[in-house]
PDB file of C-alpha atoms and ligand atoms in Angstrom:
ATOM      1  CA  UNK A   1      40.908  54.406 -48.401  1.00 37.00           C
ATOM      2  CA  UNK A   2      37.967  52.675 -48.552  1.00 45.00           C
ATOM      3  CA  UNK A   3      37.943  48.329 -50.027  1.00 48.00           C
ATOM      4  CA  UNK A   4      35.888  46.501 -51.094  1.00 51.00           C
ATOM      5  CA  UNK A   5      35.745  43.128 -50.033  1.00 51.00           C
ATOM      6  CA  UNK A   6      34.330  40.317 -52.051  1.00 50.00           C
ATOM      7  CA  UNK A   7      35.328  37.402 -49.636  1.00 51.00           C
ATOM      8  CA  UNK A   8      32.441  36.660 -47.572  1.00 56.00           C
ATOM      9  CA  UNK A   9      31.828  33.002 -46.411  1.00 65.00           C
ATOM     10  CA  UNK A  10      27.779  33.945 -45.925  1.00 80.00           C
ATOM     11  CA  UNK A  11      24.981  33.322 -47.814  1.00 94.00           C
ATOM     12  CA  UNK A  12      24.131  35.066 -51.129  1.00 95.00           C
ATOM     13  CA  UNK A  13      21.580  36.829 -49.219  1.00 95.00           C
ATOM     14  CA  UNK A  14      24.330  37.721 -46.623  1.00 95.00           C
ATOM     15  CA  UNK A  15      26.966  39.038 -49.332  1.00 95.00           C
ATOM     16  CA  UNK A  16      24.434  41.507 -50.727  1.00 97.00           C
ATOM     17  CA  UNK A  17      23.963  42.589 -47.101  1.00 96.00           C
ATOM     18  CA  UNK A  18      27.192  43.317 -46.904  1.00 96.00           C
ATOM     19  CA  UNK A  19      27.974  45.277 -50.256  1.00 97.00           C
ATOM     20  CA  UNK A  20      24.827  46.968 -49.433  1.00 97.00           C
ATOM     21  CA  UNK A  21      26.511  48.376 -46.379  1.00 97.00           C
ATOM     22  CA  UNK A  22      29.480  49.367 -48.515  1.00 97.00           C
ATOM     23  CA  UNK A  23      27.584  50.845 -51.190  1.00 98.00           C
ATOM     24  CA  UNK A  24      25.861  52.980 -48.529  1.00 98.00           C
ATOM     25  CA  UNK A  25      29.647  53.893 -47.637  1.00 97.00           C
ATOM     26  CA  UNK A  26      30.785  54.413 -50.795  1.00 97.00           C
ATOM     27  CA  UNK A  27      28.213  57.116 -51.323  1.00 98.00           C
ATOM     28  CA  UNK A  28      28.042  58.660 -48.201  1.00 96.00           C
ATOM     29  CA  UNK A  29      28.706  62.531 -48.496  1.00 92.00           C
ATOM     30  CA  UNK A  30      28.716  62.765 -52.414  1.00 96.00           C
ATOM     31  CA  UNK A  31      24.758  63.642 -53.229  1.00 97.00           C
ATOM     32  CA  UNK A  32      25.435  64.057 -57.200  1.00 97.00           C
ATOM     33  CA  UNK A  33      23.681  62.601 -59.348  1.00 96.00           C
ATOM     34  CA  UNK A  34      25.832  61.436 -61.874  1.00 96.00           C
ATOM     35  CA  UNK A  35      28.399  60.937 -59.810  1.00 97.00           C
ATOM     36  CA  UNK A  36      26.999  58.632 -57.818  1.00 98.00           C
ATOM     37  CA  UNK A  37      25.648  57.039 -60.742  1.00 98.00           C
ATOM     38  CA  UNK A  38      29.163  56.637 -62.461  1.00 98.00           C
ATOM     39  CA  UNK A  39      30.113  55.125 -58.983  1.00 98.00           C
ATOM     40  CA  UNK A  40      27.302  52.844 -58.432  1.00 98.00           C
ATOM     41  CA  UNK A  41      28.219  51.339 -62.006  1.00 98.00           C
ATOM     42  CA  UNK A  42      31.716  51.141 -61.195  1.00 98.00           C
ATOM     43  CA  UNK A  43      30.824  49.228 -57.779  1.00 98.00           C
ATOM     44  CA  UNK A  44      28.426  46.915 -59.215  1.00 98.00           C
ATOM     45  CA  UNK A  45      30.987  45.360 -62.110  1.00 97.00           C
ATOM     46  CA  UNK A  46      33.212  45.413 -59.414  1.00 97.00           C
ATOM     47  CA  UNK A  47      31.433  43.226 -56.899  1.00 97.00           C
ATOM     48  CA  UNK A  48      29.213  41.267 -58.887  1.00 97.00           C
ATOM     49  CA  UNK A  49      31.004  38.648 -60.864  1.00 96.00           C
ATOM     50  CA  UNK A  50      29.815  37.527 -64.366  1.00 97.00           C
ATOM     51  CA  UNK A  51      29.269  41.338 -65.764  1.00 97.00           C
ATOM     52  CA  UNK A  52      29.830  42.317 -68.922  1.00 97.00           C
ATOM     53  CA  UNK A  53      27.958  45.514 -68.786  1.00 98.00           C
ATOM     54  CA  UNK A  54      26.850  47.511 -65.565  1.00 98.00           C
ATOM     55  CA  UNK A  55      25.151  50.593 -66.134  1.00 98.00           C
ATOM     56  CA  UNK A  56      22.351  53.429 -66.325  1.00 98.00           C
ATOM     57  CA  UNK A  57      19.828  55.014 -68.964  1.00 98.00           C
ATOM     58  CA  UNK A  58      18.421  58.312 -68.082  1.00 98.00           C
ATOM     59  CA  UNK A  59      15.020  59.068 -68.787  1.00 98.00           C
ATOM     60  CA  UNK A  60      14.378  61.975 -71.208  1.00 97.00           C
ATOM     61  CA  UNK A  61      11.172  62.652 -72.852  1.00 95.00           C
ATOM     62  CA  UNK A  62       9.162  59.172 -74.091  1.00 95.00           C
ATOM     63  CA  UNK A  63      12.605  57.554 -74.124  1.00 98.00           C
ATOM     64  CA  UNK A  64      16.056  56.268 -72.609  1.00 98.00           C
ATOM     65  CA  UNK A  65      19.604  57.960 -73.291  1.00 98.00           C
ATOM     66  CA  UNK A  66      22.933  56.659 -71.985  1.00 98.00           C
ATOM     67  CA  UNK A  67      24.189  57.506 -68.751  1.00 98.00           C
ATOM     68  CA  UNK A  68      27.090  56.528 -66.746  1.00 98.00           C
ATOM     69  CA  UNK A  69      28.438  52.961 -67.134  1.00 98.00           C
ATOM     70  CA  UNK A  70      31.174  50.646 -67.575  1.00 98.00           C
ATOM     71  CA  UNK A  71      30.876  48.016 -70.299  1.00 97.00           C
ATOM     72  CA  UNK A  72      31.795  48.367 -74.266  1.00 96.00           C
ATOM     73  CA  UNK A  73      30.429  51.329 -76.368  1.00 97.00           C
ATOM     74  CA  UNK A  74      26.236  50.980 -76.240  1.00 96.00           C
ATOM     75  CA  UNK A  75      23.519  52.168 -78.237  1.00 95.00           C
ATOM     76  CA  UNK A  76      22.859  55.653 -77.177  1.00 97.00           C
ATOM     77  CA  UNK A  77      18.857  55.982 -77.156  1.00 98.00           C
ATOM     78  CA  UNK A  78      16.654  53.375 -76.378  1.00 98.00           C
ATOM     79  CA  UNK A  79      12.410  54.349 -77.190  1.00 97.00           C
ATOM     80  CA  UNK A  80      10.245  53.467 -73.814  1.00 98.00           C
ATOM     81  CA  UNK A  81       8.552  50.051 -75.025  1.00 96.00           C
ATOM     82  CA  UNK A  82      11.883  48.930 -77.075  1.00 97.00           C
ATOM     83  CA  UNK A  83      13.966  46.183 -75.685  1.00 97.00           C
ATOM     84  CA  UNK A  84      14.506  44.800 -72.322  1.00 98.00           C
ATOM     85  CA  UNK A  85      15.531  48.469 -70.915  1.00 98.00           C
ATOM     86  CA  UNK A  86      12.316  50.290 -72.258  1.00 98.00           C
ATOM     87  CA  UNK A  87      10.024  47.118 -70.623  1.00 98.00           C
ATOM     88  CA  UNK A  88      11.242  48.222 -67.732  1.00 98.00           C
ATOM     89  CA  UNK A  89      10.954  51.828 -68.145  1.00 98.00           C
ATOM     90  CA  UNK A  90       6.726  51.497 -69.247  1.00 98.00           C
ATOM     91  CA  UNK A  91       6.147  48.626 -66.438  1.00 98.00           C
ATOM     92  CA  UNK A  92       7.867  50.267 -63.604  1.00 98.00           C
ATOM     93  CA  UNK A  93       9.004  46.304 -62.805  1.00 98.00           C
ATOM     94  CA  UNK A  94      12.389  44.723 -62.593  1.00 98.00           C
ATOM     95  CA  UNK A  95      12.737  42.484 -65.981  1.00 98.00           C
ATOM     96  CA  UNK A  96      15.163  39.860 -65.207  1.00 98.00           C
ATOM     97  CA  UNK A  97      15.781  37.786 -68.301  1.00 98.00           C
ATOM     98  CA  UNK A  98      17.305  34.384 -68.149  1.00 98.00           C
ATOM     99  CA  UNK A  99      17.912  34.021 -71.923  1.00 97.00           C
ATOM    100  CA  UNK A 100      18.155  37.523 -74.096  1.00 97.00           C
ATOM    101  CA  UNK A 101      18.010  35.407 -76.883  1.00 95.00           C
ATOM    102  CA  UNK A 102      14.463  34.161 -76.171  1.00 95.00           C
ATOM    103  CA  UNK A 103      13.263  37.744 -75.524  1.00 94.00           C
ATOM    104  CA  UNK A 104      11.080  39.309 -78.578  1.00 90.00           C
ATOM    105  CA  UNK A 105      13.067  43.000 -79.334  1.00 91.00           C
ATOM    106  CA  UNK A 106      15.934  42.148 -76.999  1.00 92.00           C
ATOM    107  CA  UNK A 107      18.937  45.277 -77.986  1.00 94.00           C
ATOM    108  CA  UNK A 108      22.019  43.705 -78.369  1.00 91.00           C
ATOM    109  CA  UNK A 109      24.758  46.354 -77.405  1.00 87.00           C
ATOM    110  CA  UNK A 110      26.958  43.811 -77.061  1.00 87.00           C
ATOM    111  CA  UNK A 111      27.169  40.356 -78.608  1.00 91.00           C
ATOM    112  CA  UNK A 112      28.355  38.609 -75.646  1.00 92.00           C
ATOM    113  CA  UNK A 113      25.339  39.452 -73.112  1.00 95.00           C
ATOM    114  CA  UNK A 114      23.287  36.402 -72.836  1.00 96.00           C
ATOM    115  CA  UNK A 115      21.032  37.345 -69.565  1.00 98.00           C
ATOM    116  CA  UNK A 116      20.482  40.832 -68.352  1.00 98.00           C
ATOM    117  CA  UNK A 117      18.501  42.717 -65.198  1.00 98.00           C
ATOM    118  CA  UNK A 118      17.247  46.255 -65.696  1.00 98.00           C
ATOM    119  CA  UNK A 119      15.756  47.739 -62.423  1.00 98.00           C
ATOM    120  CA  UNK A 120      13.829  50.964 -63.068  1.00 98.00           C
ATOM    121  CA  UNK A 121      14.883  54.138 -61.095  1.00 98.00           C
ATOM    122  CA  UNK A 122      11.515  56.074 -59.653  1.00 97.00           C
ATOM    123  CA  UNK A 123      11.851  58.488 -57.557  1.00 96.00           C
ATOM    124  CA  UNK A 124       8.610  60.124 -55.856  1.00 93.00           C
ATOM    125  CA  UNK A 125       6.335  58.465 -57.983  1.00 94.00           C
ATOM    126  CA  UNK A 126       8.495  59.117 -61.366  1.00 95.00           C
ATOM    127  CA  UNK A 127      10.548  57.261 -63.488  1.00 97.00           C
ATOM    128  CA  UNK A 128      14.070  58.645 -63.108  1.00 97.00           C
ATOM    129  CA  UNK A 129      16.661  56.387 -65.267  1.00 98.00           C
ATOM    130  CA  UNK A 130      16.858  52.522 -65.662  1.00 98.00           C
ATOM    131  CA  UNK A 131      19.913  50.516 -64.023  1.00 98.00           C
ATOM    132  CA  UNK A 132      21.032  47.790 -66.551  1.00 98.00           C
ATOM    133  CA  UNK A 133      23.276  44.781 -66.067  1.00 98.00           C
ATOM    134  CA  UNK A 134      24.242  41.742 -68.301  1.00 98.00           C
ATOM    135  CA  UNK A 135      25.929  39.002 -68.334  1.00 98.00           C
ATOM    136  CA  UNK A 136      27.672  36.281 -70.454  1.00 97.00           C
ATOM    137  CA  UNK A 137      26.354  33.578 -69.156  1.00 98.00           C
ATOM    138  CA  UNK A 138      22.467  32.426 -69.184  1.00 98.00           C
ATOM    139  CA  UNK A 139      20.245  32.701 -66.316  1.00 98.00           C
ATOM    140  CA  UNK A 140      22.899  34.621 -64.232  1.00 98.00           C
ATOM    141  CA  UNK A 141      20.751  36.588 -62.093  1.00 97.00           C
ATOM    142  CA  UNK A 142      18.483  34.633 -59.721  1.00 97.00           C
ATOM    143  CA  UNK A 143      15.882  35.721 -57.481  1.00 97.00           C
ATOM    144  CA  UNK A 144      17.939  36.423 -54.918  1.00 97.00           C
ATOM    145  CA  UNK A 145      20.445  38.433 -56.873  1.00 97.00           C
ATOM    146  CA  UNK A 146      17.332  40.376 -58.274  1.00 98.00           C
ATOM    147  CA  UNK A 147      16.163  41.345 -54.603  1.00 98.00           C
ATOM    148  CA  UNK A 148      20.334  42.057 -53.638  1.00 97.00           C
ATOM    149  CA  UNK A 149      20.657  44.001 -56.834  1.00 98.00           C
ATOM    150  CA  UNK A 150      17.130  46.153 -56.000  1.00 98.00           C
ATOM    151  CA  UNK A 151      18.415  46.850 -52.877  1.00 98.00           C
ATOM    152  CA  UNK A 152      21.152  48.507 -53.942  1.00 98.00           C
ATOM    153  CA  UNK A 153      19.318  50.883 -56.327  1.00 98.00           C
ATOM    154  CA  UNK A 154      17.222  52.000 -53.132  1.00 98.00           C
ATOM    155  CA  UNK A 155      20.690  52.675 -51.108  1.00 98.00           C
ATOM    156  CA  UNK A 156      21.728  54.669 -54.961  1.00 98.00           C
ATOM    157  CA  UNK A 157      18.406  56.611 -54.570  1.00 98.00           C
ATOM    158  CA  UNK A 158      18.382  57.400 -50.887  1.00 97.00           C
ATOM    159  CA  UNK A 159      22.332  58.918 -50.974  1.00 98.00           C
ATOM    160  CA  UNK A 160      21.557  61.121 -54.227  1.00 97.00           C
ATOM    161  CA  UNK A 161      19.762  64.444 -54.888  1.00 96.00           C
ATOM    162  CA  UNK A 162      17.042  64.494 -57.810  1.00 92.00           C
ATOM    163  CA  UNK A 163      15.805  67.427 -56.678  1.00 88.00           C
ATOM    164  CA  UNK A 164      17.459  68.719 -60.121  1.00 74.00           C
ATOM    165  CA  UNK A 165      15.704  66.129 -62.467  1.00 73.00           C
ATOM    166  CA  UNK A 166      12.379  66.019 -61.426  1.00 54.00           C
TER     167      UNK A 166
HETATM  168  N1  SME B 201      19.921  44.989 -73.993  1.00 62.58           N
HETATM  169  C1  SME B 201      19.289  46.245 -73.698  1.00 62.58           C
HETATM  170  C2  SME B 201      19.973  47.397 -74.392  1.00 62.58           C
HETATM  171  C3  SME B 201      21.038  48.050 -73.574  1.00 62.58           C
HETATM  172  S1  SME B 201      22.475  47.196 -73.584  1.00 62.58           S
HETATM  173  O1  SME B 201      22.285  45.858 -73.015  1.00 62.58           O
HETATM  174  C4  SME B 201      23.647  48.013 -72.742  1.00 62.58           C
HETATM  175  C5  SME B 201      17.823  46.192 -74.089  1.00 62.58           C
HETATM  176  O2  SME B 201      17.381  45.229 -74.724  1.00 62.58           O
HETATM  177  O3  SME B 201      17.112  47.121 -73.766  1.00 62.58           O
END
């Protein structure tokens, strides 16, 4: 059975490292899409503390519908442009927001979230989903989580088959 362990004595830097390496793990052998993407949710609010909402949003069309996540009851279709989640979907660039509050057409899903990361999903060249994340508390995600959190999107793309999606 495979743990997860949580207990490192490294660096920030060095813990990501390390759940990297179990994410890999995790998802070794299993190519599906959205099962890998229920797991990768699942293995993010499970390792990184301070979650309130972990999470993806599939591409479809000109906007974003609800995927795979684990978190309370969200708003099912976002528009590409609207809120933090459809920033990242027309940029193609991480938005890391230290204050949701402060951030002109924020979505709030959930009343609680007061900082949030979306990293967009491309694949090839296209945009396949958006991976979401927030948090209670304000400015949880520093640079260093952003770069940790980015790297394990690219270990979520590299174990899963799009061939179906694009
Ligand atoms: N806050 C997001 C909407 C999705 S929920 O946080 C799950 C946004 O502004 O796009």
């Amino acid at each position: 059975m495979f743990t997860i362990e949580t207990h490192s004595t490294g660096s920030l830097k060095e813990s990501y490292q390390e759940l990297n390496a179990q994410l890999a793990a995790l998802l070794s052998g299993e190519r599906d899409f959205i099962c890998n993407a229920a797991q990768f949710s699942a293995f993010v609010m499970q390792t990184v503390t301070d979650l309130n909402w972990s999470g993806f949003y599939f591409a479809r069309g000109e906007e974003l519908v609800l995927g795979p996540y684990v978190g309370k009851v969200a708003c099912t279709r976002i528009p590409f442009g609207r809120g933090v989640c459809g920033k990242a979907a027309i940029t193609l660039q991480t938005q890391r927001i230290e204050d949701v509050h402060a951030f002109d057409g924020h979505i709030a899903c959930d009343a609680a979230s007061a900082s949030e990361v979306v990293i967009p999903v491309v694949v090839n060249g296209k945009l396949i989903a958006v991976f979401d994340m927030d948090s209670p508390k304000i400015s949880r995600f520093s640079e260093i989580d952003q770069a940790g959190l980015e790297s394990f999107v690219a270990t979520f793309v590299a174990a899963t088959d799009f061939s179906w999606t694009i």
